[in-house]
PDB file of C-alpha atoms in Angstrom:
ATOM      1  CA  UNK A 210       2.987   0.712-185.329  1.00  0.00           C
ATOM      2  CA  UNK A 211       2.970   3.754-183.176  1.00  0.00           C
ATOM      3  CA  UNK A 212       0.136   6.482-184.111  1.00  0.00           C
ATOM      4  CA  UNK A 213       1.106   9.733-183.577  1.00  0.00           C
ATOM      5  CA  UNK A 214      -0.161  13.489-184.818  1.00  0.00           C
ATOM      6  CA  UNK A 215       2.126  15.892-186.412  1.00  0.00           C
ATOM      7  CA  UNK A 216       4.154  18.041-183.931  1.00  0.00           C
ATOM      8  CA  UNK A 217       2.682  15.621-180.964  1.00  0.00           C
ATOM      9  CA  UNK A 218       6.211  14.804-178.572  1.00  0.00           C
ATOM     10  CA  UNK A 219       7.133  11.088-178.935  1.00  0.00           C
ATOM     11  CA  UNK A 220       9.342   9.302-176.466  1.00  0.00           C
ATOM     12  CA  UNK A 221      12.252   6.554-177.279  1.00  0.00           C
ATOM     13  CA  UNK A 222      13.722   4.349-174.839  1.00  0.00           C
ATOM     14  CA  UNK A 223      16.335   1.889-176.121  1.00  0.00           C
ATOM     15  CA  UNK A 224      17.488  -0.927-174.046  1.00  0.00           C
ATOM     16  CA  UNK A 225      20.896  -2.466-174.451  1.00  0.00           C
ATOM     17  CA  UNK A 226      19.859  -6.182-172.879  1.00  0.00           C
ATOM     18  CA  UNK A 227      23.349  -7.406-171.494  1.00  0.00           C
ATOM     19  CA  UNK A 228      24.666  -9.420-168.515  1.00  0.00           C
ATOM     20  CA  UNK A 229      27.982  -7.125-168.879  1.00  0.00           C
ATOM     21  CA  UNK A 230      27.603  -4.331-166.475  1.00  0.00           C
ATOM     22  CA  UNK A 231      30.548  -2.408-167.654  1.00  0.00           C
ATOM     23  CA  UNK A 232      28.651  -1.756-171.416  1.00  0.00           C
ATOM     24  CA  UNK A 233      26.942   1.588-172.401  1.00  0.00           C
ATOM     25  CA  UNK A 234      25.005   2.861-175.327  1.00  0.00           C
ATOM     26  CA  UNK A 235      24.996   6.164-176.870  1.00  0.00           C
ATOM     27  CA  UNK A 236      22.961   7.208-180.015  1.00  0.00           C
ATOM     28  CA  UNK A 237      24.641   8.387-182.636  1.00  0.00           C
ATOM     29  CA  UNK A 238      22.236   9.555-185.369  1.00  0.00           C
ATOM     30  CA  UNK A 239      18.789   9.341-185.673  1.00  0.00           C
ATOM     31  CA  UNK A 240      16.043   9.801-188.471  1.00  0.00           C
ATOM     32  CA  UNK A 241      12.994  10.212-189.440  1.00  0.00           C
ATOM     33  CA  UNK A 242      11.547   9.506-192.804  1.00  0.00           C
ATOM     34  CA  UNK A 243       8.440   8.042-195.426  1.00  0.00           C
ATOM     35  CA  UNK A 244      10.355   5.626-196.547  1.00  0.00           C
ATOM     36  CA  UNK A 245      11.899   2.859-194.979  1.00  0.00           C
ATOM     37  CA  UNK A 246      14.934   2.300-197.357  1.00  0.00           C
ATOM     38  CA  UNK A 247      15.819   6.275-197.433  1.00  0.00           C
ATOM     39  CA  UNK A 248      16.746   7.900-195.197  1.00  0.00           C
ATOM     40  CA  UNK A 249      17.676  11.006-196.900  1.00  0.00           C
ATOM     41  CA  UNK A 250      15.652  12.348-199.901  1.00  0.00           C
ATOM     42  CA  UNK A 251      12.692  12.963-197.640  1.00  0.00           C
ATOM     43  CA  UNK A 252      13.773  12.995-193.488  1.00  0.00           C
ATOM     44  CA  UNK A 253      14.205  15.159-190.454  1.00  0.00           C
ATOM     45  CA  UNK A 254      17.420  14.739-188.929  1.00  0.00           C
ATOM     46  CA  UNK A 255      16.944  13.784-185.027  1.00  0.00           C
ATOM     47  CA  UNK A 256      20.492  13.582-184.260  1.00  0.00           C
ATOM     48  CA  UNK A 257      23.254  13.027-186.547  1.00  0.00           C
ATOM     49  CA  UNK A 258      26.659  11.762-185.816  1.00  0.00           C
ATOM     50  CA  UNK A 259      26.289  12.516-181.963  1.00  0.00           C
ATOM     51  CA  UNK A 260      25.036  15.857-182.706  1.00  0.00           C
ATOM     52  CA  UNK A 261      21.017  16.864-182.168  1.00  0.00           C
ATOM     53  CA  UNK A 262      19.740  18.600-185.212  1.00  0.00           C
ATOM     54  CA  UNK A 263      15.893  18.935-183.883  1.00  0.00           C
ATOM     55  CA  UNK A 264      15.231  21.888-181.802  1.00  0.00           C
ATOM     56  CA  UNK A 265      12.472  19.788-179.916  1.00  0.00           C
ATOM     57  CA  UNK A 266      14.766  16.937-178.785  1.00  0.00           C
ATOM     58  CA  UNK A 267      15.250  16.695-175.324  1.00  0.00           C
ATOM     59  CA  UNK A 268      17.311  13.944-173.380  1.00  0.00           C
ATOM     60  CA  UNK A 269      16.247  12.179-170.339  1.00  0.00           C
ATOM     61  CA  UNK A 270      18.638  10.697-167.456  1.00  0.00           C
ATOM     62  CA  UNK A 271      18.534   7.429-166.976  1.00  0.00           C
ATOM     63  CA  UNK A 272      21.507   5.902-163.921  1.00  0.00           C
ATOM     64  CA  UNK A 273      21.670   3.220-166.012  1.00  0.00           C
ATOM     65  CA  UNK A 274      24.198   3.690-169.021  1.00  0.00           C
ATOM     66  CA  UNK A 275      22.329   0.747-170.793  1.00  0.00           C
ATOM     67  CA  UNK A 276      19.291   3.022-171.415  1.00  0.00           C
ATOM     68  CA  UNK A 277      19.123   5.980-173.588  1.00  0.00           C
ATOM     69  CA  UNK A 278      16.457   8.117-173.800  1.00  0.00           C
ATOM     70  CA  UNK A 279      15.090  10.907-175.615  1.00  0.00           C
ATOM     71  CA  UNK A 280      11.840  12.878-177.042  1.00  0.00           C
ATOM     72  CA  UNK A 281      11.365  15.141-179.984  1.00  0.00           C
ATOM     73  CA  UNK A 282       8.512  16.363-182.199  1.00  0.00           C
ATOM     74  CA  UNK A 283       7.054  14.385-185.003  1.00  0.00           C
ATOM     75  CA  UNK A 284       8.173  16.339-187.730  1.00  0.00           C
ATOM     76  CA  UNK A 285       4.947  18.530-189.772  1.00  0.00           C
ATOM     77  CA  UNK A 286       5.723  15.977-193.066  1.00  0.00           C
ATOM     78  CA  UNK A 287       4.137  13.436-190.944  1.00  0.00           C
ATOM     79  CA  UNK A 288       0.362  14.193-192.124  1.00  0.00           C
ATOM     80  CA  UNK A 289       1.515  14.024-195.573  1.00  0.00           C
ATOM     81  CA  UNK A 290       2.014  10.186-195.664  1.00  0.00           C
ATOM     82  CA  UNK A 291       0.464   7.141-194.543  1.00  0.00           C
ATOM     83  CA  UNK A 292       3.796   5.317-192.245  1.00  0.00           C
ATOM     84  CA  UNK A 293       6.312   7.039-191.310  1.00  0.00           C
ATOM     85  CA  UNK A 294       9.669   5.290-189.662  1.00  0.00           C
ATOM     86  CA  UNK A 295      12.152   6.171-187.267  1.00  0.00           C
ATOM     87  CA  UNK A 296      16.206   4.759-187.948  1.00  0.00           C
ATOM     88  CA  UNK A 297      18.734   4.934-185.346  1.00  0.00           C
ATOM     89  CA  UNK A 298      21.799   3.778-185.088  1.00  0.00           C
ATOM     90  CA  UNK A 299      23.750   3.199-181.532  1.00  0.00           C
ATOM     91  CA  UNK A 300      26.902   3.122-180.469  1.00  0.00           C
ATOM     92  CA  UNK A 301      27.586   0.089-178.192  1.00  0.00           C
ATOM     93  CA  UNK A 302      31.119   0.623-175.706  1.00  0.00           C
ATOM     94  CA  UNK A 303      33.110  -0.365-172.540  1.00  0.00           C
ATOM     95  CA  UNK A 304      32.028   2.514-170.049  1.00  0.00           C
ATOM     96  CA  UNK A 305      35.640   2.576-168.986  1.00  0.00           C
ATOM     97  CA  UNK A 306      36.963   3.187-172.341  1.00  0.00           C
ATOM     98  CA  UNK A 307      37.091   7.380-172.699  1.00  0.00           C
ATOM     99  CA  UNK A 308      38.128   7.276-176.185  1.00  0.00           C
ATOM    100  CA  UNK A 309      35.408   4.815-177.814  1.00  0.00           C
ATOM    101  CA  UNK A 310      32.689   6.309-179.739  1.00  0.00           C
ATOM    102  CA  UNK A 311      30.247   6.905-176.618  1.00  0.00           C
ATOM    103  CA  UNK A 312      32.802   9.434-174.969  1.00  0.00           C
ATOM    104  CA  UNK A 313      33.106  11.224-177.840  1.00  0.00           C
ATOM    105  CA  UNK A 314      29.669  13.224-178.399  1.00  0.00           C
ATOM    106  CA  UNK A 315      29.320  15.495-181.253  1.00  0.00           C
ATOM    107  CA  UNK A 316      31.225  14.726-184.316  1.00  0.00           C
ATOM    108  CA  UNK A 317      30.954  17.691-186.607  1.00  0.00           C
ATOM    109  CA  UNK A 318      32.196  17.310-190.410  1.00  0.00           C
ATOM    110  CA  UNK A 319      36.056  19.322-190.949  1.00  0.00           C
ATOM    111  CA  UNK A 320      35.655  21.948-193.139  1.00  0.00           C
ATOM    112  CA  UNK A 321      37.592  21.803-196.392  1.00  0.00           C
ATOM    113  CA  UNK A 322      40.109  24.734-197.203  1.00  0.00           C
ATOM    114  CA  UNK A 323      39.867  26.247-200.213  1.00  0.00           C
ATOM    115  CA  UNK A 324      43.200  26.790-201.962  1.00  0.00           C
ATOM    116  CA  UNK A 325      44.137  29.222-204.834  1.00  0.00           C
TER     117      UNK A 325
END
């Protein structure tokens, strides 16, 4: 467990551990939330499908495309429960391959036409 006050910054570093030089990781969507088996009634979007949803998130460099990492402020719910419990999910690829899901950032929903 990692303690943490509401709106205090918290900082993620996630490690792909490989011997293949030519991988890179790239988080797609990332959530906060009470409950660790929903991740929707009650969360605070981080990032979602490539794109950041939290005002407070910042990215940090890293020269190594193995290591992502980020920081963003616990959400204000925080103080309201007991654990709270951050879900990410990342995108594994070849570096070399421009149209995997790492090269292609922000993936925002198509809007649906409405038709007489």
């Amino acid at each position: 467990p990692y303690y943490v006050l509401p709106n205090q910054d918290l900082f993620v570093r996630a490690t792909l551990h490989s011997t293949e030089p030519n991988l890179m990781l790239f988080t797609d969507t990332c959530v906060v939330s009470p409950n660790p088996h929903d991740f929707t009634t009650v969360a605070s979007d981080i990032i979602r499908r490539g794109c950041v949803r939290d005002p407070t998130y910042r990215t940090y460099y890293s020269p190594d495309r193995r290591i992502v990492q980020f920081s963003f402020r616990a959400p204000s719910f925080i103080s309201r429960h007991t654990s709270v419990y951050l879900q990410c999910k990342m995108a594994v690829c070849d570096r070399y391959n421009y149209h995997s899901r790492c090269y292609q950032g922000c993936i925002r929903r198509e809007k649906r036409s409405t038709s007489d």
